[in-house]
Coordinates of C-alpha atoms and ligand atoms in Angstrom, one line a residue:
X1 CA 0.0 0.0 0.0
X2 CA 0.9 3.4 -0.8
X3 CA 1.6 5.9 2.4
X4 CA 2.9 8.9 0.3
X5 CA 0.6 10.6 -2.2
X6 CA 3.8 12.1 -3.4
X7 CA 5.0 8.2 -4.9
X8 CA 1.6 6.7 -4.7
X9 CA 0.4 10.0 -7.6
X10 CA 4.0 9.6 -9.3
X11 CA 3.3 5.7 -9.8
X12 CA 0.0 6.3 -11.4
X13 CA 1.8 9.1 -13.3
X14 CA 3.8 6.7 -15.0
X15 CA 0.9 4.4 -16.0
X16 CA -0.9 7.3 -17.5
X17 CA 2.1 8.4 -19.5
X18 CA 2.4 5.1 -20.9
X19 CA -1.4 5.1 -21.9
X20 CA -2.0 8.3 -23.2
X21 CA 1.6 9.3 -25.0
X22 CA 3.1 12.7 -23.8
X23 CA 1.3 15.5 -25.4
X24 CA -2.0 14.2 -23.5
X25 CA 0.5 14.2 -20.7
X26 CA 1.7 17.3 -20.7
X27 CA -1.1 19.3 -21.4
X28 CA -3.5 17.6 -18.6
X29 CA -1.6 15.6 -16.2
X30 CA 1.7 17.7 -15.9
X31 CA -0.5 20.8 -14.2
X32 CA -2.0 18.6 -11.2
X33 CA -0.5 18.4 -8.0
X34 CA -1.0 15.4 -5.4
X35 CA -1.9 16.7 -2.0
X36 CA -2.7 14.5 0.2
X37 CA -3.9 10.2 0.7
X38 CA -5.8 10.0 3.8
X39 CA -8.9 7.2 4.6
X40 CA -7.8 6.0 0.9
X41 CA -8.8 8.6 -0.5
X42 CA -6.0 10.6 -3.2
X43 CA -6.6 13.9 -3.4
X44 CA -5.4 15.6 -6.5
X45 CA -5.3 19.6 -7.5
X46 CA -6.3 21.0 -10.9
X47 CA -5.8 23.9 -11.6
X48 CA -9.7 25.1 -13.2
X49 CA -13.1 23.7 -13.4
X50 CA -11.9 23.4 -16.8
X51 CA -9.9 20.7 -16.3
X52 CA -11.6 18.8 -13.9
X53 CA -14.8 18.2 -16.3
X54 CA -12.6 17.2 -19.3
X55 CA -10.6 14.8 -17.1
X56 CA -13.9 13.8 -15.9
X57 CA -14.9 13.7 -19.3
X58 CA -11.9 12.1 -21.2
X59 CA -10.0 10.4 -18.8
X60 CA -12.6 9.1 -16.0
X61 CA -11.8 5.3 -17.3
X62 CA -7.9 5.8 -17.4
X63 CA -8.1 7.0 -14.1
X64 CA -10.3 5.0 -12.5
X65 CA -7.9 1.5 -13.7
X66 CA -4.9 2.9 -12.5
X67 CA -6.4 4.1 -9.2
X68 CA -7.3 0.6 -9.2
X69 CA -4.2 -1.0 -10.2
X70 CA -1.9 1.1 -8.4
X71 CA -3.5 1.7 -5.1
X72 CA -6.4 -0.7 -5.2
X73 CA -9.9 -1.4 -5.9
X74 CA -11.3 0.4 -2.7
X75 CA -9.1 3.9 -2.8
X76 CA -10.9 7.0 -4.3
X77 CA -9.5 9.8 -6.4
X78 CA -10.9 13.2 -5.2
X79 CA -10.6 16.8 -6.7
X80 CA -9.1 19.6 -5.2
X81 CA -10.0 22.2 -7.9
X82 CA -8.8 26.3 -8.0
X83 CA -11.1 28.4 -8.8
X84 CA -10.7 31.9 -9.4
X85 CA -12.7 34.2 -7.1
X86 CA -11.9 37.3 -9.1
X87 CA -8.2 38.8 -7.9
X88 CA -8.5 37.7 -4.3
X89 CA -5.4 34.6 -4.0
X90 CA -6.9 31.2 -5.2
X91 CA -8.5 29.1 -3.0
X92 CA -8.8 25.9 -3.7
X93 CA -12.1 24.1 -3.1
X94 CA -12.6 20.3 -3.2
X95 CA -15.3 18.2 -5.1
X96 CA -15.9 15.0 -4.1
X97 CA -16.0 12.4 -6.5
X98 CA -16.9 9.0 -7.1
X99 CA -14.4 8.4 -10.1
X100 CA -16.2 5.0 -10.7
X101 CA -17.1 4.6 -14.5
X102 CA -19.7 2.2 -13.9
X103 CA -21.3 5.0 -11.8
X104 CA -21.1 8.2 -12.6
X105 CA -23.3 9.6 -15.3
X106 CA -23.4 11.1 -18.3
X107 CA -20.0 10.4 -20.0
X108 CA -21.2 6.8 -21.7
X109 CA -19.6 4.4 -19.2
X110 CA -23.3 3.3 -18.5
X111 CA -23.8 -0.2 -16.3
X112 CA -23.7 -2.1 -20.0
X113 CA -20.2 -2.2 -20.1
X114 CA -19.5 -3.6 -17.0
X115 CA -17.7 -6.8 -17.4
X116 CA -20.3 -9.7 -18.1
X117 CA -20.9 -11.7 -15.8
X118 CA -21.1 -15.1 -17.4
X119 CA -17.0 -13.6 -18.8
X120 CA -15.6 -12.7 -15.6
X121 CA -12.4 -13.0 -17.2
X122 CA -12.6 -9.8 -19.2
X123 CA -9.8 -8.8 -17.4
X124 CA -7.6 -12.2 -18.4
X125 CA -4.7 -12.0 -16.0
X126 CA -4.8 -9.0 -14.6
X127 CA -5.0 -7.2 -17.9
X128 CA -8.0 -5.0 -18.6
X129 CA -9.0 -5.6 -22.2
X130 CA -12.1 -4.0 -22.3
X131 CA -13.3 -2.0 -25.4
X132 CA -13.6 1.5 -25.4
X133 CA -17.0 3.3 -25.6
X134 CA -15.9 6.5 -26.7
X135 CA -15.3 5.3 -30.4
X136 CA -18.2 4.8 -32.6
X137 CA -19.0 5.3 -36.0
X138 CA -21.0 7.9 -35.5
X139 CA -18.3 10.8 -34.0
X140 CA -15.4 8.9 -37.1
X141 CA -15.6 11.4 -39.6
X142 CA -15.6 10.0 -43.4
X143 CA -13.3 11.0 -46.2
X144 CA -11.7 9.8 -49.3
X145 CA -9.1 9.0 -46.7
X146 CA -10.4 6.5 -44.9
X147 CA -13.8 5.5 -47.2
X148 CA -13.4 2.3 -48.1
X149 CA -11.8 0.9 -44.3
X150 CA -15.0 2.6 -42.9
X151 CA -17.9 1.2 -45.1
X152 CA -15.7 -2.5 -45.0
X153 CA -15.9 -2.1 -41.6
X154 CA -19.4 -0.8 -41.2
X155 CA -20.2 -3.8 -43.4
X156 CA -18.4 -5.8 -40.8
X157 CA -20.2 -4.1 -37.6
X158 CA -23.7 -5.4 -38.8
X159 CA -22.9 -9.1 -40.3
X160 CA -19.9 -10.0 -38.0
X161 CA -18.4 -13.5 -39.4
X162 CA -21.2 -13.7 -42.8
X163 CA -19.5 -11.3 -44.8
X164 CA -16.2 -12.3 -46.7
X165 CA -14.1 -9.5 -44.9
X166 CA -13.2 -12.3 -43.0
X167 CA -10.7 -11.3 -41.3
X168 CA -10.8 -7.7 -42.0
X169 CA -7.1 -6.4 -41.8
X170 CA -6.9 -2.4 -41.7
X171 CA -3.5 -0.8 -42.5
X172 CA -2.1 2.8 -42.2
X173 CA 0.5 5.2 -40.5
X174 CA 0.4 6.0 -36.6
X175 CA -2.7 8.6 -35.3
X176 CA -4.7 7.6 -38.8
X177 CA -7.6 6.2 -37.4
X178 CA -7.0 2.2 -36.8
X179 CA -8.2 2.2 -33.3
X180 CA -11.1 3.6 -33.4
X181 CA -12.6 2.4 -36.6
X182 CA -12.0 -1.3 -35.0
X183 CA -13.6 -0.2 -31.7
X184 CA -16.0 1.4 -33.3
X185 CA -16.8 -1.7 -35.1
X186 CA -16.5 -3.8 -32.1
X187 CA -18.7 -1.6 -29.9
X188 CA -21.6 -1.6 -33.0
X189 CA -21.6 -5.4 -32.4
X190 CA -21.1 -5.8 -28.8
X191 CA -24.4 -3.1 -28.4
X192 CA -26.0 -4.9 -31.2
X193 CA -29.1 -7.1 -30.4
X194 CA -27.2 -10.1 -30.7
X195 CA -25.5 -9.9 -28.1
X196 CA -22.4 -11.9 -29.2
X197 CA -18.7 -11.5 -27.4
X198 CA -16.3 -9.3 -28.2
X199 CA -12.6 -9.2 -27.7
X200 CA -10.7 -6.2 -28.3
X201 CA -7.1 -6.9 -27.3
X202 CA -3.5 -5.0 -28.5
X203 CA -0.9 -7.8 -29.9
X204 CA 1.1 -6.3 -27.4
X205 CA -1.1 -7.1 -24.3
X206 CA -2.6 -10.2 -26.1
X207 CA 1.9 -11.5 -26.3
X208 CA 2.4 -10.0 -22.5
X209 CA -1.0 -12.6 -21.5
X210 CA 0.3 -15.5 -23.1
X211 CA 4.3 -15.1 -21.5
X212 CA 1.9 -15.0 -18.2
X213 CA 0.2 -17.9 -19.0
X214 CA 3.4 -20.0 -19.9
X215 CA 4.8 -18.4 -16.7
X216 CA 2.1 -19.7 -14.9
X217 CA 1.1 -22.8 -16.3
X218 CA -2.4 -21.5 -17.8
X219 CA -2.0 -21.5 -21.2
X220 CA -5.1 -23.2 -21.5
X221 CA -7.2 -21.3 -19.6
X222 CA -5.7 -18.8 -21.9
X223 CA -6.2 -20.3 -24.9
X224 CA -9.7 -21.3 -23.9
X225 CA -10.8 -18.0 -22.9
X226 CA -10.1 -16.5 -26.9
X227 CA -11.4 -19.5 -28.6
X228 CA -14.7 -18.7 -26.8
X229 CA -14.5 -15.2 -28.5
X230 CA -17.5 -14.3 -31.2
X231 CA -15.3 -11.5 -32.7
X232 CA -11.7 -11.6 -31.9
X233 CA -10.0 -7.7 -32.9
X234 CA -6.3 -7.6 -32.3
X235 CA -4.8 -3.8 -32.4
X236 CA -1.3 -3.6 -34.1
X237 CA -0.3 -7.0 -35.3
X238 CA 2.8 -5.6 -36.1
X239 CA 4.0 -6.2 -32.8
X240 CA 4.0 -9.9 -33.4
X241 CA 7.2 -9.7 -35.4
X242 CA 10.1 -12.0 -34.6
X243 CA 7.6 -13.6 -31.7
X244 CA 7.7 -17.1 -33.1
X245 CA 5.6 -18.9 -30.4
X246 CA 3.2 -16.0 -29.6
X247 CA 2.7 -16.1 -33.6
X248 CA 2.0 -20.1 -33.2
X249 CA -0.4 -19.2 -30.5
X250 CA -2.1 -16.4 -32.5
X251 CA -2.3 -19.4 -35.5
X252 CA -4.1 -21.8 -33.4
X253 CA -6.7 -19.3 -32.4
X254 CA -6.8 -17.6 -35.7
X255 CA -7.3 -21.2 -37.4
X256 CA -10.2 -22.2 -34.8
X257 CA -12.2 -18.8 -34.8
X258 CA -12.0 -18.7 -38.4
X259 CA -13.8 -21.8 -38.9
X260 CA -16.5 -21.8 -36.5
X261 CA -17.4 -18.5 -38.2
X262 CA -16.2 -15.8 -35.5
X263 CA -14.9 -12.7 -37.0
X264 CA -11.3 -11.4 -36.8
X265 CA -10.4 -8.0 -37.2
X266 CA -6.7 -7.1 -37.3
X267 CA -4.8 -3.7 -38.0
X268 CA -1.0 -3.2 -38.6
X269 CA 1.3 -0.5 -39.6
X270 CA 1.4 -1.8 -42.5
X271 CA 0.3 -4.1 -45.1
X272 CA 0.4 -7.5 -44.7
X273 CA 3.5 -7.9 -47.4
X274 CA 5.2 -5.8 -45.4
X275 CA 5.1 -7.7 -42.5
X276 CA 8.5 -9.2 -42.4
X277 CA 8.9 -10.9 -39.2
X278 CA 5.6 -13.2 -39.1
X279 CA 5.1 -16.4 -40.3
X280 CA 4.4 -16.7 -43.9
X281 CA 1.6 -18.9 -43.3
X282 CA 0.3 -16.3 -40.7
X283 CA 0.1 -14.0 -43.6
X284 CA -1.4 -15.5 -46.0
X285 CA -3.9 -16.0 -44.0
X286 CA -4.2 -12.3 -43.1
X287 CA -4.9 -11.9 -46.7
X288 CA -8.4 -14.6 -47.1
X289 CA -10.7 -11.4 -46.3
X290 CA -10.2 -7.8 -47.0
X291 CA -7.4 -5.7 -46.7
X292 CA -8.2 -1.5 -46.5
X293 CA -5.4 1.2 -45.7
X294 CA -6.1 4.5 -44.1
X295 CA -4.7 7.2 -45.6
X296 CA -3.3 10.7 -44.0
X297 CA -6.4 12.8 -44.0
X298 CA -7.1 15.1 -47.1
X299 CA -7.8 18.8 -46.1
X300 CA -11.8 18.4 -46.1
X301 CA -11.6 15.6 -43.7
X302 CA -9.4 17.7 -41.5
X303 CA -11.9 20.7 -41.3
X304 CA -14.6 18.2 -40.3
X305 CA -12.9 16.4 -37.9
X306 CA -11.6 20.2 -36.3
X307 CA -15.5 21.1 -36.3
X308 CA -16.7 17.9 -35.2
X309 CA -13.9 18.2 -32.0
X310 CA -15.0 21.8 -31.2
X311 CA -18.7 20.8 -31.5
X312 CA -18.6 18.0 -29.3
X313 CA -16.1 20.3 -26.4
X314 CA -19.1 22.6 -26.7
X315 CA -16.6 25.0 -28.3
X316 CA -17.1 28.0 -31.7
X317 CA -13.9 29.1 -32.8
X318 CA -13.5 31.5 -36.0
X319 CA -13.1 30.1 -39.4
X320 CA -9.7 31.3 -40.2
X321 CA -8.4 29.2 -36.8
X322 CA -10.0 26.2 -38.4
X323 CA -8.8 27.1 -41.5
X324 CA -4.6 27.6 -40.1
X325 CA -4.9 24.5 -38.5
X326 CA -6.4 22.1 -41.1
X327 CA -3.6 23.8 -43.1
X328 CA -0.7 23.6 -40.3
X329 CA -1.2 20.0 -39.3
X330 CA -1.5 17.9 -41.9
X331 CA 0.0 14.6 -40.8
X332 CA -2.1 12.8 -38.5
X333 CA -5.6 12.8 -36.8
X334 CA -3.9 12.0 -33.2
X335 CA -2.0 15.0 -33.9
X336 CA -4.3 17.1 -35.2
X337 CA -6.8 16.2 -31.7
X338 CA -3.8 17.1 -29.8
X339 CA -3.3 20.2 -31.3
X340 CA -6.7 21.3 -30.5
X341 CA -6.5 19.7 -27.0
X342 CA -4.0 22.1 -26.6
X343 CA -5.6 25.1 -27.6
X344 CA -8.6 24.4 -25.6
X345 CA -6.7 23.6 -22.5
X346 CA -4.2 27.2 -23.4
X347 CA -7.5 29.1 -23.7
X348 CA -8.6 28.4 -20.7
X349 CA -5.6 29.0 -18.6
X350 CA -5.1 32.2 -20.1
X351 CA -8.9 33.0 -20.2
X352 CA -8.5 34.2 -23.4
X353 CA -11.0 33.5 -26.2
X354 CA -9.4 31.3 -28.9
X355 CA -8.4 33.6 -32.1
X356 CA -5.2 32.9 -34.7
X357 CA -2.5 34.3 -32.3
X358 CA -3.3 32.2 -29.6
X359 CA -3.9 29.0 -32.0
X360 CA -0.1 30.1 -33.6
X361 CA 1.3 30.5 -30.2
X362 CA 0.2 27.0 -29.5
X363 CA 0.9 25.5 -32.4
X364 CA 4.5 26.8 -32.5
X365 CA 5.6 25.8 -28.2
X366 CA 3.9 22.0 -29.3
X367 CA 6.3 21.8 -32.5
X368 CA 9.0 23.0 -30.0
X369 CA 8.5 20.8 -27.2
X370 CA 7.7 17.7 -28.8
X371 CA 10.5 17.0 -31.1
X372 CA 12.5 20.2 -31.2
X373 CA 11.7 19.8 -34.9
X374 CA 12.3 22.9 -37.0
X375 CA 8.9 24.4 -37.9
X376 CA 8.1 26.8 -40.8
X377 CA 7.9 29.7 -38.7
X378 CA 11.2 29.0 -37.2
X379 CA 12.8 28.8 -41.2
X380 CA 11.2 31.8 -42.0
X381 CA 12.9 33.7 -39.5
X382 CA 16.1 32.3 -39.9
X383 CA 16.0 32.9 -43.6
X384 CA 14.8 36.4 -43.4
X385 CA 17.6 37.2 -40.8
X386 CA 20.3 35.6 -43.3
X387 CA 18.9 37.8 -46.4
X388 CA 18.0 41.0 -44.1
X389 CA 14.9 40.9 -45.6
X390 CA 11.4 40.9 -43.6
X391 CA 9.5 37.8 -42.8
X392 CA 5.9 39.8 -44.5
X393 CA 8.5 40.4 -47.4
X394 CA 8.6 36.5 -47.7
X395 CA 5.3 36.3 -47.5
X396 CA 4.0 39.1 -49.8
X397 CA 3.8 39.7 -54.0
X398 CA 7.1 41.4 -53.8
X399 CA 9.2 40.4 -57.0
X400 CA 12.6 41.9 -56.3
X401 CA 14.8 39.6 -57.4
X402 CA 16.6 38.8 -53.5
X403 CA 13.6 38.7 -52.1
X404 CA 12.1 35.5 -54.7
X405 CA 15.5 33.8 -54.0
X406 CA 15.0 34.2 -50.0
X407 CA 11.2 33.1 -50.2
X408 CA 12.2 30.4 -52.8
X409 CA 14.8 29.2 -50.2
X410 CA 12.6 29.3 -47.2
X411 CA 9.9 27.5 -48.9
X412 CA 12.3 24.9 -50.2
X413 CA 14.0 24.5 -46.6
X414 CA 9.9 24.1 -45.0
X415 CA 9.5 21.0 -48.1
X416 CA 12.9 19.5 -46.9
X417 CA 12.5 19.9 -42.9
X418 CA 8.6 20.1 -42.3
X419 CA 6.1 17.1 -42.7
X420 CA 4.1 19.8 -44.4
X421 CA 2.2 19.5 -47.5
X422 CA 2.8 21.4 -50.3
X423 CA -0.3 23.2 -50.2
X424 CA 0.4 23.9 -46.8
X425 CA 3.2 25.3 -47.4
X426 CA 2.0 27.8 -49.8
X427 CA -0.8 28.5 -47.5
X428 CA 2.2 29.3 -45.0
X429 CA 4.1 31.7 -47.7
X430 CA 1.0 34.5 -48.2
X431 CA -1.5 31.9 -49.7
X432 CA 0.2 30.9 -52.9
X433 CA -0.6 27.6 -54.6
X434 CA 1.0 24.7 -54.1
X435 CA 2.7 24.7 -58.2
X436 CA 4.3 27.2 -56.6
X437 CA 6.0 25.3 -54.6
X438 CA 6.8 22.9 -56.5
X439 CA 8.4 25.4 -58.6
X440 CA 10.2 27.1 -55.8
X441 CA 11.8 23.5 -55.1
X442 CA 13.0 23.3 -58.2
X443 CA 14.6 26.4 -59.3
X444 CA 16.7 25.8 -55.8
X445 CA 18.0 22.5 -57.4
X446 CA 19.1 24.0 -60.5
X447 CA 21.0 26.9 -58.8
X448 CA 22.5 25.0 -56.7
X449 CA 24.1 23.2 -59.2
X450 CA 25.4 25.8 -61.5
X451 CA 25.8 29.1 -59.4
X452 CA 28.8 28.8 -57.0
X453 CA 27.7 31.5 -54.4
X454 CA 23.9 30.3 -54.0
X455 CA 25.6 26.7 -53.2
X456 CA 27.8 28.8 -50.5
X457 CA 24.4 30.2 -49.5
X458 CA 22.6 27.3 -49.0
X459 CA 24.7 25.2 -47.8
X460 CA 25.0 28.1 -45.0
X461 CA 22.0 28.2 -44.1
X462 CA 21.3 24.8 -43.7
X463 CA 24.1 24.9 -41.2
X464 CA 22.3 27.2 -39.3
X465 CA 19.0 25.4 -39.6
X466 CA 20.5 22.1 -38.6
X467 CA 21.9 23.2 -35.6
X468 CA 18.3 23.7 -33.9
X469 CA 17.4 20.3 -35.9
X470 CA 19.6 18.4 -33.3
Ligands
ADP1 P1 -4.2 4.7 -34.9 O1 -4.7 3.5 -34.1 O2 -4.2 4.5 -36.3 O3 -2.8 5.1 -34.4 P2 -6.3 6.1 -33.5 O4 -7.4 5.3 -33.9 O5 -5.8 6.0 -32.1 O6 -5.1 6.0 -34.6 O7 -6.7 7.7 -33.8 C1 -6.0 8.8 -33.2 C2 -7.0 9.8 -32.8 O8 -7.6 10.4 -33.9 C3 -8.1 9.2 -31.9 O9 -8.4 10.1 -30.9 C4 -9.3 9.0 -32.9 O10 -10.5 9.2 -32.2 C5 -9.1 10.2 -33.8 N1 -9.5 9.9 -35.2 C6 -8.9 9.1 -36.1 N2 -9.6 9.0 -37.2 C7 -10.7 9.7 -37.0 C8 -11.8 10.1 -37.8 N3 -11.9 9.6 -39.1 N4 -12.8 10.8 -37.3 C9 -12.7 11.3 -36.0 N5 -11.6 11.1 -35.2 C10 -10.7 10.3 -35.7
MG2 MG1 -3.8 2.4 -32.6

């Protein structure tokens, strides 16, 4: 048992981190401070109402398991929240709360997913592999991005094990959607009138449960409990690489659920071809049903998904926000959610209504802290100081002939060191097309090769932009 709230706080801390990746972390678990564990009960302090309702909101389920995990079953988490009584010193006040996802109300964790009764081992070993009730189909946004993964999957969700996207293998980049289209999927079944069981398991947890089991001499109470499965979905296969008994495992079950017409849902990193490290005979097998990608989310998608976030937060923010960061992050949905977590969360702490110096302000200390990766805004500047010329002059219509080279160099520089599109950066140089771009990129190649002092130049500069790189 824990006696400090200092270590017992900084143990669930670590959890969290784990779970939730570090710009979640940062932004809403960073700011609270433990004060006190007393008749089991942890006391935490955030630092607005704010926050308290979207940890409430958000991370209510989180919190409860590792309260449970790391403390126990019986301890409670408690608020201590600071609210501002208008220029007189803070004063904390506490809220009491029952931090129990079966019973509080209002943010879906509703008595129907409790853990079944007839299934108490829905926590197989110790690990909690429960699906998620905050994915559905209904808040996934559709694009061209992700059409043909959705409706496969939608297809999926209503005949589970008739169709012949059996199994149905989803593929694509990190933060593209994987999770929560297969949640979503498994969630539409597990609510659906059938009531039919479903697994949702990560390969990673799903390998960890079967070491236990060897460990402990229960592999078939293991293998039992997922041949017992009515739709079997296993998150980032990927991880199953160079695991030669865990894929034999995996086989067996795979093999046995197939045939008795259970439904297996799988997603990777990448398609199954590129799977090097499983079996071959895993893989071909991968391939019997449908394989979909998702794809990084086209510009449209991006706008609904930022509208769709602030809707949901309760949350109206101007067009031309929406608009700079549709345009700004362009990589990944997880990202893109962050991004917008971030915002919310700056908005509030500042008090300040959300307008395009605050979103830019954000944008740039998250580029900054995450990966110290150089941004556009930070090439601008540097290229603008180099050719003593302004950083509006690299934005504007200006044609003077040292002012195109800088602009043609910045913009070249944002292609080589940002994940940016290209219409992105044009967007970020004054609104010009993306041809423009292009074209920039390539004048820059041929100078470089036939004019001596633009190669000093560049070469120069990319000294300079480098050294922040590292
Ligand atoms: P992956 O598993 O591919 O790494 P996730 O499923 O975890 O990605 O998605 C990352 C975040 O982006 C999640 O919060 C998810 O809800 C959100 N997201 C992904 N795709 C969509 C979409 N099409 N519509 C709405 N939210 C999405
Ligand atoms: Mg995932």
């Amino acid at each position: 048992m824990q006696s400090n709230h200092n270590t017992a706080w900084n143990n669930c801390l670590t959890r969290i981190r784990d779970d939730i990746g570090d710009q979640g972390f940062e932004t809403w678990f960073k700011p609270i401070k433990p004060i006190k564990l007393e008749d089991k009960i942890l006391t935490i302090q955030v630092p607005s109402q704010f926050f308290y309702e979207y940890l409430e909101e958000h991370y209510v389920h989180l919190l409860r398991n590792v309260i449970d995990n790391q403390l126990g079953k019986d301890f409670r988490l408690e608020y201590s929240v600071i609210v501002d009584t208008g220029g007189e010193a803070k004063q904390p006040y506490t809220i009491s709360l029952p931090n129990n996802p079966t019973r509080s109300s209002g943010n879906g964790y509703g008595a129907k997913f409790e853990p079944r009764k007839e299934y108490s081992s829905f926590e197989l070993f110790g690990y909690d592999i429960k699906l998620n009730p905050i994915y559905s189909f209904e808040n996934f946004i559709e694009g061209d991005c992700n059409r043909l993964a959705r409706s496969a999957g939608y297809a999926v969700a209503k005949r589970p094990g008739v169709t012949s996207f059996n199994p149905l293998m989803l593929y694509g980049g990190v933060g593209l959607g994987k999770t929560h289209l297969v949640q979503a999927i498994g969630n539409e079944i597990a609510n659906g009138p059938e009531k039919k069981i479903v697994h949702y398991v990560s390969s990673e947890k799903f390998a960890n449960q079967f070491f236990d089991a060897i460990k402990n001499n229960r592999i078939q109470e293991f293998s039992s409990f997922y041949l017992k499965v009515d739709v079997l979905i296993i998150d980032d296969v990927q991880f199953f690489e160079g695991k030669v008994k865990t894929q034999e495992i995996f086989f067996h079950i795979f093999n046995h659920l197939h045939q008795s017409g259970s439904q297996i849902i799988m997603t990777s990193d990448r398609p199954p071809k590129d799977l090097d490290g499983l079996m071959e005979r895993l893989v071909s097998r991968f391939k019997w049903g449908l394989t979909a990608d998702l794809q990084q989310p086209d510009y449209e998608t991006r706008i609904a998904i930022i509208n769709r976030k602030m809707q949901s937060d309760g949350i109206s923010i101007p067009d031309n926000v929406i608009e700079y960061l549709a345009y700004s992050v362009d990589t990944n949905i997880r990202e893109l959610e962050g991004v917008i977590i971030s915002l919310i969360a700056n908005s509030s702490l500042v008090q300040k209504e959300i307008d395009l110096e605050l979103a830019k302000q954000t944008l740039k200390s998250i580029v900054h802290d995450i990966d110290s990766e150089v941004g556009i805004d930070y090439i601008q500047k540097t290229v603008s100081e180099f050719f003593k010329v302004s950083i509006d002059q690299l934005k504007d219509k200006t044609r003077k002939k040292e002012i195109v080279m800088a602009r043609q160099l910045a913009m070249y520089f944002s292609k080589e060191y940002t994940n940016l599109s290209l219409k992105s950066i044009g967007y970020h140089f004054g609104g010009r097309d993306h041809s423009t771009v292009i074209h920039a990129v390539q004048t820059v190649n041929d100078q470089y090769d036939t004019d001596n002092n633009f190669k000093k130049s560049l070469d120069e500069l990319r000294k300079k932009l480098k050294l922040k790189a590292i």
